[in-house]
Every structure is written in structure tokens, then in C-alpha cells.
Amino acid sequence: MAKQRLVTNRGTGWLFFVAGLVLMLFVGWFLFPKALYSTKTQPFEFSHATHGPQGAAGNECTDCHAFRDDGSYQGIPPLSKCMECHEELIGESEAEREFHEKALEMAENDEQVPWLIYSRQPVCVYFSHAAHVKMAELECTSCHPDVTNQKAPLPYFQNRITGYSKDVWDRMKMSDCGDCHEKHGANNACFVCHK
């Protein structure tokens, strides 16, 4: 009788273990990521497809994402760069009208467009675009996704704890950098990227 109860308890124990495991996997893989990230939208409907080399504007990436005269990289262009083309209305789209009106107002108040930066790195990471683009001659798409045909900004998934974008962890993890440095024979010491 006692042996039969022990066997029944073992069967029930396995059932609880498997149910608990399935529950934890569901929480870890589906619920936790949804709770960890909030979804934000960019302040304007910016189209890389329209602005890029194959679009109506026909700009090269470096026309807006340029290096400064001192060799440092400016990243997101300042509003003044946008206003070189958008000081007057271009076209008749609602997105252009909205941008034009708000951009003029921001320019008058000496403000910048509060773009959400998908590739913003943690403060402990030092990254030089000059070293990677000019010296190593890497393409932008080595680290960034190809956005030349992107008609609207993708949703920005912000980590509620760190404040960083989820995209940083998709393509710009420390292991991605380390693998690329190893592949190209670059120095992989800690101080190269961490100051």
C-alpha cells in the first residue's frame, strides 16, 4: 500500500514538474519579453526610401549621416541639415506638411528632433565610426540594418530597465563586435571598446 502511494506521488510530482516547466518557459519566452519592452514611435514618419540613393531625394547615406571636419561622426543629422532641403515645403504629402510645420517651430526655438536611436550603445562602450568606416572600410550595413528601402520607421522597442533599444541586442551585442574583430584580425582587448 505504501509502495503504491509512493509510485502515485512520483507520478503526480512529475506532472507538477512538467506543468511548472511549461509555465516558466511560457513566462520566460513570451510574457517577460513583452513586459520588458515598451513600444515607442519616432516623432516623424521618416522614409529612408524617399531620402536615400534610390528615392526621390537621391541622397547618399553620408549626405545626412556625415563625419564632421574633425573626423568625429555626427550620427543623426541635426535639424539644420534637414532644413537645407525642407525649409520650403517639398511635395504635398501630409507627412511633409506636418514635418515642415513642426521643424520650423523647432528651428525657431533652437530645438532638435527627438529621434529615438536604435543603435545607441551603453555609456561604457566606446565606438568610433571613423575607425570602422574610414580605416577598416566596413559598410554601414555591417552593423546597421539596410534601411534604403524602408518607407517608415520601425517600431522602437525600449527596454524598460536599461532604456536602450532592443535592436542593440539583435545586431550589436558585445559578442557580435568580438566575432567581427576576430574575423578581421582586429584587437579584441577589453580597453579597445570599453573605456
PDB file of C-alpha atoms in Angstrom:
ATOM      1  CA  MET A   1       0.000   0.000   0.000  1.00  0.00           C
ATOM      2  CA  ALA A   2       2.781   2.403   0.971  1.00  0.00           C
ATOM      3  CA  LYS A   3       4.711   1.405  -2.163  1.00  0.00           C
ATOM      4  CA  GLN A   4       1.663   2.140  -4.347  1.00  0.00           C
ATOM      5  CA  ARG A   5       1.256   5.608  -2.684  1.00  0.00           C
ATOM      6  CA  LEU A   6       4.936   6.340  -3.323  1.00  0.00           C
ATOM      7  CA  VAL A   7       4.532   5.459  -7.020  1.00  0.00           C
ATOM      8  CA  THR A   8       1.401   7.669  -7.258  1.00  0.00           C
ATOM      9  CA  ASN A   9       3.234  10.584  -5.586  1.00  0.00           C
ATOM     10  CA  ARG A  10       6.117  10.227  -8.056  1.00  0.00           C
ATOM     11  CA  GLY A  11       3.677  10.391 -10.963  1.00  0.00           C
ATOM     12  CA  THR A  12       1.980  13.457  -9.512  1.00  0.00           C
ATOM     13  CA  GLY A  13       5.382  15.037  -8.808  1.00  0.00           C
ATOM     14  CA  TRP A  14       6.443  14.632 -12.448  1.00  0.00           C
ATOM     15  CA  LEU A  15       3.142  16.103 -13.576  1.00  0.00           C
ATOM     16  CA  PHE A  16       3.688  19.208 -11.400  1.00  0.00           C
ATOM     17  CA  PHE A  17       7.307  19.469 -12.552  1.00  0.00           C
ATOM     18  CA  VAL A  18       6.376  19.356 -16.253  1.00  0.00           C
ATOM     19  CA  ALA A  19       3.460  21.781 -15.759  1.00  0.00           C
ATOM     20  CA  GLY A  20       5.738  24.174 -13.858  1.00  0.00           C
ATOM     21  CA  LEU A  21       8.437  23.884 -16.526  1.00  0.00           C
ATOM     22  CA  VAL A  22       5.974  24.635 -19.324  1.00  0.00           C
ATOM     23  CA  LEU A  23       4.590  27.579 -17.354  1.00  0.00           C
ATOM     24  CA  MET A  24       8.078  29.011 -16.712  1.00  0.00           C
ATOM     25  CA  LEU A  25       9.071  28.577 -20.371  1.00  0.00           C
ATOM     26  CA  PHE A  26       5.895  30.396 -21.430  1.00  0.00           C
ATOM     27  CA  VAL A  27       6.585  33.227 -18.981  1.00  0.00           C
ATOM     28  CA  GLY A  28      10.256  33.443 -19.974  1.00  0.00           C
ATOM     29  CA  TRP A  29       9.813  33.307 -23.724  1.00  0.00           C
ATOM     30  CA  PHE A  30       6.510  35.125 -24.271  1.00  0.00           C
ATOM     31  CA  LEU A  31       5.360  37.188 -21.291  1.00  0.00           C
ATOM     32  CA  PHE A  32       8.666  38.526 -19.911  1.00  0.00           C
ATOM     33  CA  PRO A  33       9.905  39.999 -23.244  1.00  0.00           C
ATOM     34  CA  LYS A  34       6.535  41.708 -23.724  1.00  0.00           C
ATOM     35  CA  ALA A  35       6.691  43.139 -20.227  1.00  0.00           C
ATOM     36  CA  LEU A  36      10.367  44.131 -20.563  1.00  0.00           C
ATOM     37  CA  TYR A  37       9.975  46.322 -23.647  1.00  0.00           C
ATOM     38  CA  SER A  38       7.691  49.270 -24.290  1.00  0.00           C
ATOM     39  CA  THR A  39       6.893  50.240 -27.862  1.00  0.00           C
ATOM     40  CA  LYS A  40       7.571  53.813 -28.926  1.00  0.00           C
ATOM     41  CA  THR A  41       7.211  55.600 -32.246  1.00  0.00           C
ATOM     42  CA  GLN A  42       9.541  58.065 -33.889  1.00  0.00           C
ATOM     43  CA  PRO A  43       8.467  61.718 -33.773  1.00  0.00           C
ATOM     44  CA  PHE A  44       8.040  61.830 -37.582  1.00  0.00           C
ATOM     45  CA  GLU A  45       7.272  59.383 -40.379  1.00  0.00           C
ATOM     46  CA  PHE A  46      10.736  59.454 -41.893  1.00  0.00           C
ATOM     47  CA  SER A  47      11.244  57.455 -45.106  1.00  0.00           C
ATOM     48  CA  HIS A  48      14.758  56.285 -45.886  1.00  0.00           C
ATOM     49  CA  ALA A  49      13.351  55.007 -49.196  1.00  0.00           C
ATOM     50  CA  THR A  50      12.392  58.565 -50.230  1.00  0.00           C
ATOM     51  CA  HIS A  51      15.556  60.209 -48.946  1.00  0.00           C
ATOM     52  CA  GLY A  52      18.079  57.518 -49.942  1.00  0.00           C
ATOM     53  CA  PRO A  53      20.010  56.862 -53.135  1.00  0.00           C
ATOM     54  CA  GLN A  54      17.113  55.092 -54.849  1.00  0.00           C
ATOM     55  CA  GLY A  55      14.454  57.562 -53.692  1.00  0.00           C
ATOM     56  CA  ALA A  56      13.209  60.903 -54.964  1.00  0.00           C
ATOM     57  CA  ALA A  57      15.818  62.848 -52.997  1.00  0.00           C
ATOM     58  CA  GLY A  58      18.645  60.614 -54.219  1.00  0.00           C
ATOM     59  CA  ASN A  59      20.902  61.279 -51.237  1.00  0.00           C
ATOM     60  CA  GLU A  60      23.844  59.113 -50.337  1.00  0.00           C
ATOM     61  CA  CYS A  61      23.826  57.861 -46.732  1.00  0.00           C
ATOM     62  CA  THR A  62      26.771  60.132 -45.907  1.00  0.00           C
ATOM     63  CA  ASP A  63      24.930  63.217 -47.161  1.00  0.00           C
ATOM     64  CA  CYS A  64      22.960  63.170 -43.899  1.00  0.00           C
ATOM     65  CA  HIS A  65      24.991  60.788 -41.704  1.00  0.00           C
ATOM     66  CA  ALA A  66      28.289  62.547 -42.158  1.00  0.00           C
ATOM     67  CA  PHE A  67      31.643  62.890 -40.491  1.00  0.00           C
ATOM     68  CA  ARG A  68      32.489  66.269 -39.007  1.00  0.00           C
ATOM     69  CA  ASP A  69      35.585  68.154 -40.101  1.00  0.00           C
ATOM     70  CA  ASP A  70      37.455  66.860 -37.022  1.00  0.00           C
ATOM     71  CA  GLY A  71      36.798  63.242 -38.112  1.00  0.00           C
ATOM     72  CA  SER A  72      34.139  62.502 -35.489  1.00  0.00           C
ATOM     73  CA  TYR A  73      30.829  61.084 -36.605  1.00  0.00           C
ATOM     74  CA  GLN A  74      27.690  63.153 -36.165  1.00  0.00           C
ATOM     75  CA  GLY A  75      25.267  60.200 -36.304  1.00  0.00           C
ATOM     76  CA  ILE A  76      21.729  61.515 -36.599  1.00  0.00           C
ATOM     77  CA  PRO A  77      21.836  64.754 -38.596  1.00  0.00           C
ATOM     78  CA  PRO A  78      20.954  67.981 -36.814  1.00  0.00           C
ATOM     79  CA  LEU A  79      17.713  69.726 -37.728  1.00  0.00           C
ATOM     80  CA  SER A  80      19.700  72.340 -39.642  1.00  0.00           C
ATOM     81  CA  LYS A  81      20.737  69.605 -42.086  1.00  0.00           C
ATOM     82  CA  CYS A  82      17.084  68.643 -42.656  1.00  0.00           C
ATOM     83  CA  MET A  83      16.176  72.296 -43.149  1.00  0.00           C
ATOM     84  CA  GLU A  84      18.663  72.617 -46.008  1.00  0.00           C
ATOM     85  CA  CYS A  85      16.015  70.821 -48.091  1.00  0.00           C
ATOM     86  CA  HIS A  86      12.847  71.236 -46.018  1.00  0.00           C
ATOM     87  CA  GLU A  87      12.929  74.963 -45.343  1.00  0.00           C
ATOM     88  CA  GLU A  88      10.256  75.125 -48.043  1.00  0.00           C
ATOM     89  CA  LEU A  89       7.511  72.528 -48.458  1.00  0.00           C
ATOM     90  CA  ILE A  90       8.511  69.644 -50.694  1.00  0.00           C
ATOM     91  CA  GLY A  91       5.504  67.934 -52.238  1.00  0.00           C
ATOM     92  CA  GLU A  92       2.012  67.800 -50.852  1.00  0.00           C
ATOM     93  CA  SER A  93       2.040  64.810 -48.535  1.00  0.00           C
ATOM     94  CA  GLU A  94       0.584  65.048 -45.032  1.00  0.00           C
ATOM     95  CA  ALA A  95       3.855  63.776 -43.535  1.00  0.00           C
ATOM     96  CA  GLU A  96       5.811  66.556 -45.270  1.00  0.00           C
ATOM     97  CA  ARG A  97       3.358  69.240 -44.168  1.00  0.00           C
ATOM     98  CA  GLU A  98       3.471  68.007 -40.571  1.00  0.00           C
ATOM     99  CA  PHE A  99       7.259  67.828 -40.553  1.00  0.00           C
ATOM    100  CA  HIS A 100       7.644  71.210 -42.198  1.00  0.00           C
ATOM    101  CA  GLU A 101       5.412  72.992 -39.670  1.00  0.00           C
ATOM    102  CA  LYS A 102       6.973  71.371 -36.617  1.00  0.00           C
ATOM    103  CA  ALA A 103      10.513  71.670 -37.955  1.00  0.00           C
ATOM    104  CA  LEU A 104      10.112  75.415 -38.487  1.00  0.00           C
ATOM    105  CA  GLU A 105       8.823  75.749 -34.937  1.00  0.00           C
ATOM    106  CA  MET A 106      11.689  73.679 -33.530  1.00  0.00           C
ATOM    107  CA  ALA A 107      14.243  75.640 -35.536  1.00  0.00           C
ATOM    108  CA  GLU A 108      12.889  78.905 -34.143  1.00  0.00           C
ATOM    109  CA  ASN A 109      13.207  77.503 -30.610  1.00  0.00           C
ATOM    110  CA  ASP A 110      16.692  76.095 -31.322  1.00  0.00           C
ATOM    111  CA  GLU A 111      15.440  72.533 -30.688  1.00  0.00           C
ATOM    112  CA  GLN A 112      16.401  69.239 -32.302  1.00  0.00           C
ATOM    113  CA  VAL A 113      14.143  66.427 -33.486  1.00  0.00           C
ATOM    114  CA  PRO A 114      13.992  63.935 -30.593  1.00  0.00           C
ATOM    115  CA  TRP A 115      14.727  60.870 -32.749  1.00  0.00           C
ATOM    116  CA  LEU A 116      14.880  57.555 -30.938  1.00  0.00           C
ATOM    117  CA  ILE A 117      18.250  55.986 -31.752  1.00  0.00           C
ATOM    118  CA  TYR A 118      18.058  52.257 -32.381  1.00  0.00           C
ATOM    119  CA  SER A 119      21.818  51.773 -32.169  1.00  0.00           C
ATOM    120  CA  ARG A 120      22.592  53.826 -29.043  1.00  0.00           C
ATOM    121  CA  GLN A 121      25.236  51.951 -27.121  1.00  0.00           C
ATOM    122  CA  PRO A 122      25.604  51.739 -23.339  1.00  0.00           C
ATOM    123  CA  VAL A 123      27.749  54.501 -21.840  1.00  0.00           C
ATOM    124  CA  CYS A 124      30.538  52.023 -21.051  1.00  0.00           C
ATOM    125  CA  VAL A 125      31.039  51.318 -24.771  1.00  0.00           C
ATOM    126  CA  TYR A 126      33.330  53.409 -26.913  1.00  0.00           C
ATOM    127  CA  PHE A 127      32.696  53.061 -30.631  1.00  0.00           C
ATOM    128  CA  SER A 128      34.485  55.013 -33.320  1.00  0.00           C
ATOM    129  CA  HIS A 129      32.770  55.228 -36.699  1.00  0.00           C
ATOM    130  CA  ALA A 130      35.983  56.632 -38.164  1.00  0.00           C
ATOM    131  CA  ALA A 131      37.941  53.532 -37.149  1.00  0.00           C
ATOM    132  CA  HIS A 132      35.347  51.194 -38.588  1.00  0.00           C
ATOM    133  CA  VAL A 133      34.164  53.066 -41.699  1.00  0.00           C
ATOM    134  CA  LYS A 134      37.223  55.042 -42.767  1.00  0.00           C
ATOM    135  CA  MET A 135      40.100  52.867 -41.557  1.00  0.00           C
ATOM    136  CA  ALA A 136      38.579  49.352 -41.717  1.00  0.00           C
ATOM    137  CA  GLU A 137      36.360  50.338 -44.694  1.00  0.00           C
ATOM    138  CA  LEU A 138      33.335  48.477 -43.366  1.00  0.00           C
ATOM    139  CA  GLU A 139      29.960  49.081 -44.951  1.00  0.00           C
ATOM    140  CA  CYS A 140      27.300  50.694 -42.743  1.00  0.00           C
ATOM    141  CA  THR A 141      25.247  47.520 -43.134  1.00  0.00           C
ATOM    142  CA  SER A 142      27.980  45.530 -41.407  1.00  0.00           C
ATOM    143  CA  CYS A 143      26.403  46.699 -38.139  1.00  0.00           C
ATOM    144  CA  HIS A 144      23.205  48.555 -39.094  1.00  0.00           C
ATOM    145  CA  PRO A 145      20.279  47.034 -40.988  1.00  0.00           C
ATOM    146  CA  ASP A 146      19.884  48.093 -44.612  1.00  0.00           C
ATOM    147  CA  VAL A 147      17.209  50.803 -44.474  1.00  0.00           C
ATOM    148  CA  THR A 148      17.460  52.079 -48.036  1.00  0.00           C
ATOM    149  CA  ASN A 149      14.018  50.671 -48.894  1.00  0.00           C
ATOM    150  CA  GLN A 150      12.393  51.413 -45.531  1.00  0.00           C
ATOM    151  CA  LYS A 151       9.325  53.610 -46.119  1.00  0.00           C
ATOM    152  CA  ALA A 152       8.576  54.281 -42.449  1.00  0.00           C
ATOM    153  CA  PRO A 153      10.485  53.932 -39.208  1.00  0.00           C
ATOM    154  CA  LEU A 154      10.218  50.596 -37.480  1.00  0.00           C
ATOM    155  CA  PRO A 155       8.698  50.481 -34.003  1.00  0.00           C
ATOM    156  CA  TYR A 156      11.204  51.328 -31.307  1.00  0.00           C
ATOM    157  CA  PHE A 157      11.241  48.727 -28.547  1.00  0.00           C
ATOM    158  CA  GLN A 158      12.726  50.334 -25.459  1.00  0.00           C
ATOM    159  CA  ASN A 159      13.960  48.216 -22.580  1.00  0.00           C
ATOM    160  CA  ARG A 160      12.056  49.428 -19.505  1.00  0.00           C
ATOM    161  CA  ILE A 161      15.060  48.758 -17.254  1.00  0.00           C
ATOM    162  CA  THR A 162      18.058  49.964 -19.280  1.00  0.00           C
ATOM    163  CA  GLY A 163      16.344  52.429 -21.616  1.00  0.00           C
ATOM    164  CA  TYR A 164      18.198  51.012 -24.625  1.00  0.00           C
ATOM    165  CA  SER A 165      16.629  49.782 -27.843  1.00  0.00           C
ATOM    166  CA  LYS A 166      16.037  46.075 -28.394  1.00  0.00           C
ATOM    167  CA  ASP A 167      17.812  46.446 -31.739  1.00  0.00           C
ATOM    168  CA  VAL A 168      21.151  46.925 -29.969  1.00  0.00           C
ATOM    169  CA  TRP A 169      20.904  43.340 -28.759  1.00  0.00           C
ATOM    170  CA  ASP A 170      19.905  41.958 -32.154  1.00  0.00           C
ATOM    171  CA  ARG A 171      22.976  43.012 -34.134  1.00  0.00           C
ATOM    172  CA  MET A 172      25.302  44.971 -31.876  1.00  0.00           C
ATOM    173  CA  LYS A 173      25.955  42.707 -28.940  1.00  0.00           C
ATOM    174  CA  MET A 174      29.449  42.507 -27.476  1.00  0.00           C
ATOM    175  CA  SER A 175      29.779  39.032 -28.988  1.00  0.00           C
ATOM    176  CA  ASP A 176      28.957  40.452 -32.460  1.00  0.00           C
ATOM    177  CA  CYS A 177      31.757  43.007 -32.085  1.00  0.00           C
ATOM    178  CA  GLY A 178      34.160  40.383 -30.744  1.00  0.00           C
ATOM    179  CA  ASP A 179      33.385  37.967 -33.569  1.00  0.00           C
ATOM    180  CA  CYS A 180      33.934  40.672 -36.191  1.00  0.00           C
ATOM    181  CA  HIS A 181      37.209  41.792 -34.591  1.00  0.00           C
ATOM    182  CA  GLU A 182      38.392  38.191 -34.548  1.00  0.00           C
ATOM    183  CA  LYS A 183      37.339  37.663 -38.171  1.00  0.00           C
ATOM    184  CA  HIS A 184      39.241  40.756 -39.325  1.00  0.00           C
ATOM    185  CA  GLY A 185      42.243  40.254 -37.034  1.00  0.00           C
ATOM    186  CA  ALA A 186      41.489  43.406 -35.025  1.00  0.00           C
ATOM    187  CA  ASN A 187      42.492  43.863 -31.409  1.00  0.00           C
ATOM    188  CA  ASN A 188      39.905  42.235 -29.140  1.00  0.00           C
ATOM    189  CA  ALA A 189      41.202  43.535 -25.808  1.00  0.00           C
ATOM    190  CA  CYS A 190      38.659  44.973 -23.366  1.00  0.00           C
ATOM    191  CA  PHE A 191      40.084  48.507 -23.466  1.00  0.00           C
ATOM    192  CA  VAL A 192      39.571  48.727 -27.245  1.00  0.00           C
ATOM    193  CA  CYS A 193      35.811  49.147 -26.775  1.00  0.00           C
ATOM    194  CA  HIS A 194      35.434  49.817 -23.039  1.00  0.00           C
ATOM    195  CA  LYS A 195      36.933  52.955 -21.539  1.00  0.00           C
TER     196      LYS A 195
END
